[in-house]
Backbone as ProteinMPNN parsed JSONL, in Angstrom:
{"seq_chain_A": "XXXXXXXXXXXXXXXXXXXXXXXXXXXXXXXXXXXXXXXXXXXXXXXXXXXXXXXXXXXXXXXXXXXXXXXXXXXXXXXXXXXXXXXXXXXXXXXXXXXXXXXXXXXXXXXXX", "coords_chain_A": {"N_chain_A": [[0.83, -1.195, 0.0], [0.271, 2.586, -0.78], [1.494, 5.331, 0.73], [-0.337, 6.894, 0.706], [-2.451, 5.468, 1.002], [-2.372, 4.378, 3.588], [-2.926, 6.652, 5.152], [-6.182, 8.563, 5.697], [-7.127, 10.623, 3.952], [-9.07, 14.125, 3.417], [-9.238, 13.934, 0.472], [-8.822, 12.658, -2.618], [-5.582, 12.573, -4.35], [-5.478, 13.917, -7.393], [-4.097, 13.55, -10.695], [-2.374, 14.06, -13.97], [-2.179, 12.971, -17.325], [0.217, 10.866, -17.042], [0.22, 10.444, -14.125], [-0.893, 7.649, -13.041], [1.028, 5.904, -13.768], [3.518, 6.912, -12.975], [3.673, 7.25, -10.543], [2.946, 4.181, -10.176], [5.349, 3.409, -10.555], [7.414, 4.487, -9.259], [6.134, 3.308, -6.813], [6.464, 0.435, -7.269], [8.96, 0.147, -6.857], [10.188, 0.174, -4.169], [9.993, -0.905, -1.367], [9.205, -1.303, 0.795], [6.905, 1.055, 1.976], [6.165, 2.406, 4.168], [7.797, 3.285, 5.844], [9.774, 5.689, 6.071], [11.552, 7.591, 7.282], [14.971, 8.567, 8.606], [14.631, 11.255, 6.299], [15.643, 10.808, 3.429], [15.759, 11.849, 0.927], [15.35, 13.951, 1.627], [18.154, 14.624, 3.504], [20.344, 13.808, 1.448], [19.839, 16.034, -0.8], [20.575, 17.936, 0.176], [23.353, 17.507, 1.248], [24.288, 17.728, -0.837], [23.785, 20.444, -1.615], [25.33, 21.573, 0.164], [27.593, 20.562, -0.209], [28.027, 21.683, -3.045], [28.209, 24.436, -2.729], [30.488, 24.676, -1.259], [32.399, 23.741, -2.987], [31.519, 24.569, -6.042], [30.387, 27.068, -5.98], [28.835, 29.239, -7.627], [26.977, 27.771, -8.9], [25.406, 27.532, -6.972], [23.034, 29.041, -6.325], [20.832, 28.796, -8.678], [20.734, 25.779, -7.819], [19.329, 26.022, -5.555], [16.439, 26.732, -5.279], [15.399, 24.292, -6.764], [16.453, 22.342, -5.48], [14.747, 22.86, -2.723], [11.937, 22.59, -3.664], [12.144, 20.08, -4.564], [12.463, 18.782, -2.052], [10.223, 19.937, -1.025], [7.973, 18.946, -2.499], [8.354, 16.161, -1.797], [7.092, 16.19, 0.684], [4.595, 17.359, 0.034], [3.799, 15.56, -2.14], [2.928, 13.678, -0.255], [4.93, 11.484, 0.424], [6.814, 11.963, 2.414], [6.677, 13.049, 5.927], [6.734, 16.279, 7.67], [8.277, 15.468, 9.938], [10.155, 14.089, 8.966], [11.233, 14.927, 7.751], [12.711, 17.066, 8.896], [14.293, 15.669, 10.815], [15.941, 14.375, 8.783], [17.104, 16.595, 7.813], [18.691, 17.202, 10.038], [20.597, 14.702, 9.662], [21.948, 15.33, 7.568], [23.234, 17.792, 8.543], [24.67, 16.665, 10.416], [26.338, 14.582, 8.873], [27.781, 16.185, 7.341], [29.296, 18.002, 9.072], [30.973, 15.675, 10.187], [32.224, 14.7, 8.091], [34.651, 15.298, 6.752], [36.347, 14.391, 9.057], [36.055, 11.917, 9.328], [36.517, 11.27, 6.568], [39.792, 11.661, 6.843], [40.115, 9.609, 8.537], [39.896, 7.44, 7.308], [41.65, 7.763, 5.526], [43.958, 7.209, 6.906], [46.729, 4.729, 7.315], [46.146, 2.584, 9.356], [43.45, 1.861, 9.618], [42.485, 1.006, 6.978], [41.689, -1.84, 5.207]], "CA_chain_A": [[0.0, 0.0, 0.0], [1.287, 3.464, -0.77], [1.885, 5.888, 2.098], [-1.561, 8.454, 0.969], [-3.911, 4.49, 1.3], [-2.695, 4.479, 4.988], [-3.54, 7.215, 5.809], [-7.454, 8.758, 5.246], [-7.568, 12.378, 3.342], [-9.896, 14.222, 2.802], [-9.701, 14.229, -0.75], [-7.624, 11.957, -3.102], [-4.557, 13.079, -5.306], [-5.654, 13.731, -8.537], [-2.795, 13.856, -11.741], [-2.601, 14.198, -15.35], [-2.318, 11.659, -17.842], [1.362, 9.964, -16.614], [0.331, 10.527, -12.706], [-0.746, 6.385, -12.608], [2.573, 5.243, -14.391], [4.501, 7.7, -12.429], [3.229, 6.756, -9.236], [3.472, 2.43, -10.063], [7.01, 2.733, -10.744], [7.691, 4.932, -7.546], [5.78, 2.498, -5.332], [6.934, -0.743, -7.13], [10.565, 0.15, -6.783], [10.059, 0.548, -2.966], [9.727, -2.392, -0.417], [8.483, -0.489, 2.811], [6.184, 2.4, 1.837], [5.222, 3.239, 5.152], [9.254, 3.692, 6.514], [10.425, 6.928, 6.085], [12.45, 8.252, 8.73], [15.236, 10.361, 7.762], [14.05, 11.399, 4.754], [16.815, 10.58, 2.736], [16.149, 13.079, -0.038], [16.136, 15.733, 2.218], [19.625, 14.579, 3.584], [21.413, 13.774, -0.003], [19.807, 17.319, -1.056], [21.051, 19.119, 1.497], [24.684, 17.318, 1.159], [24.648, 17.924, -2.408], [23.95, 21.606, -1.601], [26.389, 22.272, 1.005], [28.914, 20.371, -1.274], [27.923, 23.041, -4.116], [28.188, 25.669, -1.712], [31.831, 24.633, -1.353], [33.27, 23.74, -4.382], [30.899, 25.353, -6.891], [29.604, 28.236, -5.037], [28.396, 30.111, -8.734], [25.819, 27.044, -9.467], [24.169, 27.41, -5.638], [21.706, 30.096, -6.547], [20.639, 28.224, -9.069], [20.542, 24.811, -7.178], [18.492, 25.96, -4.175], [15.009, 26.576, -5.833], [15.231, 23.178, -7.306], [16.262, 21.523, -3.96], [13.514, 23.179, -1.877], [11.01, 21.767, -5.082], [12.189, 18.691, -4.324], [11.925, 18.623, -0.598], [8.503, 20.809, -0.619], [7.508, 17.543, -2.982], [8.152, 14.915, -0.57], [5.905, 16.123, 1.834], [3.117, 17.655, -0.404], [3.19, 14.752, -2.547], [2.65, 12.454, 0.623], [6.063, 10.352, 0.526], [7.169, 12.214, 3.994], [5.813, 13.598, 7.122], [7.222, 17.247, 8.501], [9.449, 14.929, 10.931], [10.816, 12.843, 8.278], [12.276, 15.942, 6.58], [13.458, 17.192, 9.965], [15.403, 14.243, 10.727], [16.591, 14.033, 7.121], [18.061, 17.92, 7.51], [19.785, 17.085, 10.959], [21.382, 14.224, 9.431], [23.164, 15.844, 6.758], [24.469, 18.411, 9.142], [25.249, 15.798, 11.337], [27.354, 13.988, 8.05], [28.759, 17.689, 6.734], [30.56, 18.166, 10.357], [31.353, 14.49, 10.702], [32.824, 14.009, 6.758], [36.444, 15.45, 7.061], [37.375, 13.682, 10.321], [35.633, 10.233, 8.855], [37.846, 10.869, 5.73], [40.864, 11.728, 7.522], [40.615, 7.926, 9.594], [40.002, 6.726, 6.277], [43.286, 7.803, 4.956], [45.087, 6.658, 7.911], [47.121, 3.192, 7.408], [45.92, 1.824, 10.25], [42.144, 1.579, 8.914], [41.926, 0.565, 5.943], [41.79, -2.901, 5.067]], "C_chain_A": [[0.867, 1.248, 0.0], [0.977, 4.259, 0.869], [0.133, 6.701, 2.262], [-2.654, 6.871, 0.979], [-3.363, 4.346, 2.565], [-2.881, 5.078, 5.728], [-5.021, 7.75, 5.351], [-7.212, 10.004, 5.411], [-8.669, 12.53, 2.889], [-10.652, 13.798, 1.279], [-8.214, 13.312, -1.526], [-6.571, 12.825, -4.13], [-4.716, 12.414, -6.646], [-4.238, 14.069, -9.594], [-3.622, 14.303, -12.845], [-2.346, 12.609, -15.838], [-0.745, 10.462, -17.365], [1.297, 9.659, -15.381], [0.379, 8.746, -12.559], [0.422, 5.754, -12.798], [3.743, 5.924, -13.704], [4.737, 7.148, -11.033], [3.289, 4.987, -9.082], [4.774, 2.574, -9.739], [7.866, 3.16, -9.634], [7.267, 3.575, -6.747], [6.089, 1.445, -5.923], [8.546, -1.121, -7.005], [10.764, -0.018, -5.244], [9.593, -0.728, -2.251], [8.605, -1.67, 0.468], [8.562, 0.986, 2.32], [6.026, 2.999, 2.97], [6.65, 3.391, 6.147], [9.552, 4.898, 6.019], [11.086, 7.491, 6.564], [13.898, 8.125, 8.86], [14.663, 10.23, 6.638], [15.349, 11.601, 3.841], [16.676, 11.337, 1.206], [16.031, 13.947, 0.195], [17.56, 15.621, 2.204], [20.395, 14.247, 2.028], [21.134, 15.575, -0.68], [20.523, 17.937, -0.424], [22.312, 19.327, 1.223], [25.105, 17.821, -0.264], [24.577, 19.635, -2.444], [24.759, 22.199, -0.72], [27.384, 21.991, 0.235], [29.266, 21.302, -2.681], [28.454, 24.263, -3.696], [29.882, 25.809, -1.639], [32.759, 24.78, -2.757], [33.013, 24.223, -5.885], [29.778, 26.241, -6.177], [28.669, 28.941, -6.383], [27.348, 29.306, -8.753], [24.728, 26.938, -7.801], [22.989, 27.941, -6.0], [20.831, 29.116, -7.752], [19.77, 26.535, -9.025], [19.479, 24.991, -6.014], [17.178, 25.721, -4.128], [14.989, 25.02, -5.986], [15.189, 22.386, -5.715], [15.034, 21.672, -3.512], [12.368, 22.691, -2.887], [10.775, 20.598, -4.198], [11.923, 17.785, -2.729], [10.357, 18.704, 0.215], [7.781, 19.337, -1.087], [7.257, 16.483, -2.298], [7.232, 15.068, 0.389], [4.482, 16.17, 1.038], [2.801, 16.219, -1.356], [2.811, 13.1, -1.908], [3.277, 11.522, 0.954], [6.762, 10.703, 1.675], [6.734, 12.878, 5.029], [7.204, 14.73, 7.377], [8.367, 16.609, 8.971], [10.624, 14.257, 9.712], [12.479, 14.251, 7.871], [13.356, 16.861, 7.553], [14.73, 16.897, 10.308], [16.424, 14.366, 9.786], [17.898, 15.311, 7.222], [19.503, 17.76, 8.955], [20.696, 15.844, 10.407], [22.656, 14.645, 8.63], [23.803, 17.21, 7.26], [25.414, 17.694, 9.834], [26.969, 15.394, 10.165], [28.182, 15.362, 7.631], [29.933, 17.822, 7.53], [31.541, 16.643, 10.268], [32.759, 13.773, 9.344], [34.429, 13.879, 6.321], [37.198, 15.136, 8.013], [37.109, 11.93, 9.733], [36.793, 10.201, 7.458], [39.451, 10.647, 6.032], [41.101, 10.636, 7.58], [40.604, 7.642, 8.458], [41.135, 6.263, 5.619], [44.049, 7.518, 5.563], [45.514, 5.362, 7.521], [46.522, 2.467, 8.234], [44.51, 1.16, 10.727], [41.459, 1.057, 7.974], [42.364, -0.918, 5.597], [42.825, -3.677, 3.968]], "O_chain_A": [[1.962, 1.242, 0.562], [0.388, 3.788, 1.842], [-0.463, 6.993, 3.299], [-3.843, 7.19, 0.96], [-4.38, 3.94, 3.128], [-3.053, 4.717, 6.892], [-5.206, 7.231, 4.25], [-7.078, 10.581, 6.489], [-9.328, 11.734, 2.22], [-11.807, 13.512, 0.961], [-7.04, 13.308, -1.153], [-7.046, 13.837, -4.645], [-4.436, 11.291, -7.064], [-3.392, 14.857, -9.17], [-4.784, 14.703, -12.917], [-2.31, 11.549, -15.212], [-0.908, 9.245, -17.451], [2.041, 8.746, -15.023], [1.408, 8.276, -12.073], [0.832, 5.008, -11.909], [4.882, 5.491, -13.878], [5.785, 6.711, -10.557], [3.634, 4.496, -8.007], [5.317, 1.99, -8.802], [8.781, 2.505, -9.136], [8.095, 2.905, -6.13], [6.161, 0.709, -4.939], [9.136, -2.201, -7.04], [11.88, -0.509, -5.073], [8.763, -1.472, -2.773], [7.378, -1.698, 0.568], [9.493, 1.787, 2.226], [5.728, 4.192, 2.922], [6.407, 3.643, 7.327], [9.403, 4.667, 4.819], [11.32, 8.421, 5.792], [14.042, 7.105, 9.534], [14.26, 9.2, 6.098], [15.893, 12.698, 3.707], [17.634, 11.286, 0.436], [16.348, 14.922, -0.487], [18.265, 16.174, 1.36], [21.33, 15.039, 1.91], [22.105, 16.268, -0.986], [21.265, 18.684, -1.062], [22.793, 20.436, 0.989], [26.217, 18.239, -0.588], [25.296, 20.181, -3.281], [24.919, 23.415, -0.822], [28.141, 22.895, -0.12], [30.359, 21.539, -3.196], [29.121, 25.006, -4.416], [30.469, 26.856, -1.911], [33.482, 25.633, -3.27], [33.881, 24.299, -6.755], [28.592, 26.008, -5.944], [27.539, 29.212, -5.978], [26.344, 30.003, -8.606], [23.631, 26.397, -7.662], [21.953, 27.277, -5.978], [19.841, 28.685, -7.161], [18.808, 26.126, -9.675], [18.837, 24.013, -5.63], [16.627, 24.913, -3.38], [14.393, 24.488, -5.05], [14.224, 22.003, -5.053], [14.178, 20.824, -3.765], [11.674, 22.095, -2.063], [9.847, 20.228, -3.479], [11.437, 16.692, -2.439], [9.729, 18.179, 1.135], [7.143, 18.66, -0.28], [6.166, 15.926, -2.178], [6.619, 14.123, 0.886], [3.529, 15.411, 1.21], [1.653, 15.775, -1.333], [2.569, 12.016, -2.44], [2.77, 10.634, 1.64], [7.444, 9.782, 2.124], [6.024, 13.715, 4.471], [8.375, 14.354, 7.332], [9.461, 17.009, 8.571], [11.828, 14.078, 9.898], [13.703, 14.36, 7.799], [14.459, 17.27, 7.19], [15.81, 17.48, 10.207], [17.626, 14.447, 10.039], [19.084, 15.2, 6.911], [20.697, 18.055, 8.905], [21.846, 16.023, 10.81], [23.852, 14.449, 8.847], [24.71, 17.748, 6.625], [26.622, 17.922, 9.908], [28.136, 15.699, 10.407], [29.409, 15.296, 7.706], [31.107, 17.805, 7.159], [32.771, 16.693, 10.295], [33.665, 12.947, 9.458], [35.122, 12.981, 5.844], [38.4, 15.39, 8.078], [37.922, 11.007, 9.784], [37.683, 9.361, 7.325], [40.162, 9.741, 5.596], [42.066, 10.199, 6.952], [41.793, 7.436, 8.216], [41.545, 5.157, 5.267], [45.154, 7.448, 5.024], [44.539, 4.637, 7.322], [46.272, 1.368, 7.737], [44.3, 0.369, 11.646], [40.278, 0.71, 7.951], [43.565, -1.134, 5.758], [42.847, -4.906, 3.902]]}, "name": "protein", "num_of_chains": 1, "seq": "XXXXXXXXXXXXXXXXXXXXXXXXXXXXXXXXXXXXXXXXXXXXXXXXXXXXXXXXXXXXXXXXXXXXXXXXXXXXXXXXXXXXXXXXXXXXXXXXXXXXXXXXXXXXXXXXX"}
C-alpha cells in the first residue's frame, strides 16, 4: 500500500495523464512504503547543496530553488511527514561536520583494510 492508502484524506490526489505510471514505478521500486524516517532526499539534497556551496559556489543560486522543489515535494506529494524531513536535515548536518574527520581515519594506514 502506498503511504496516501494508509492514511485517510480528505480528498484523493488527482494527476494528469502519466500521474498512474509515475506513481506504479515509484511504489513498485520501494519495499516499505510506510518507513520513512530520515528522509533521505532531504539529507542527499542538502549534502549535495552544502557540497555546491563549497566547491561550486556560482551554481548554488541556481541549485536551491530546485532543492527546496524537491523537498517541498516529498511532503506535499505524501512520501514524507514534517518529521521525516526534519530528521533528514539534521542528518546531513550531522554527516557535513562528521565528513572530514571520517575521511581523515580513512586515509590513515591503520584503517583501511
Amino acid at each position: 500500500p502506498a503511504l496516501a492508502e494508509l492514511i485517510v484524506y480528505p480528498f484523493a490526489m488527482e494527476g494528469v495523464w502519466a500521474t498512474d505510471w509515475l506513481r506504479g514505478a515509484i511504489e513498485g521500486g520501494n519495499r516499505m512504503l510506510w518507513d520513512s524516517m530520515p528522509s533521505g532526499h532531504t539529507c542527499l539534497t542538502l549534502l549535495v547543496v552544502l557540497m555546491t556551496r563549497r566547491l561550486m559556489p556560482r551554481l548554488l543560486w541556481g541549485l536551491v530553488p530546485l532543492s527546496a522543489g524537491l523537498i517541498f515535494g516529498t511532503v506535499y506529494l505524501r512520501y514524507h511527514y514534517g518529521v521525516d524531513i526534519v530528521a533528514g536535515a539534521l542528518l546531513a548536518l550531522l554527516l557535513n561536520v562528521a565528513s572530514p574527520r571520517l575521511q581523515q581515519m580513512w586515509r590513515s594506514p591503520g584503517l583501511r583494510p
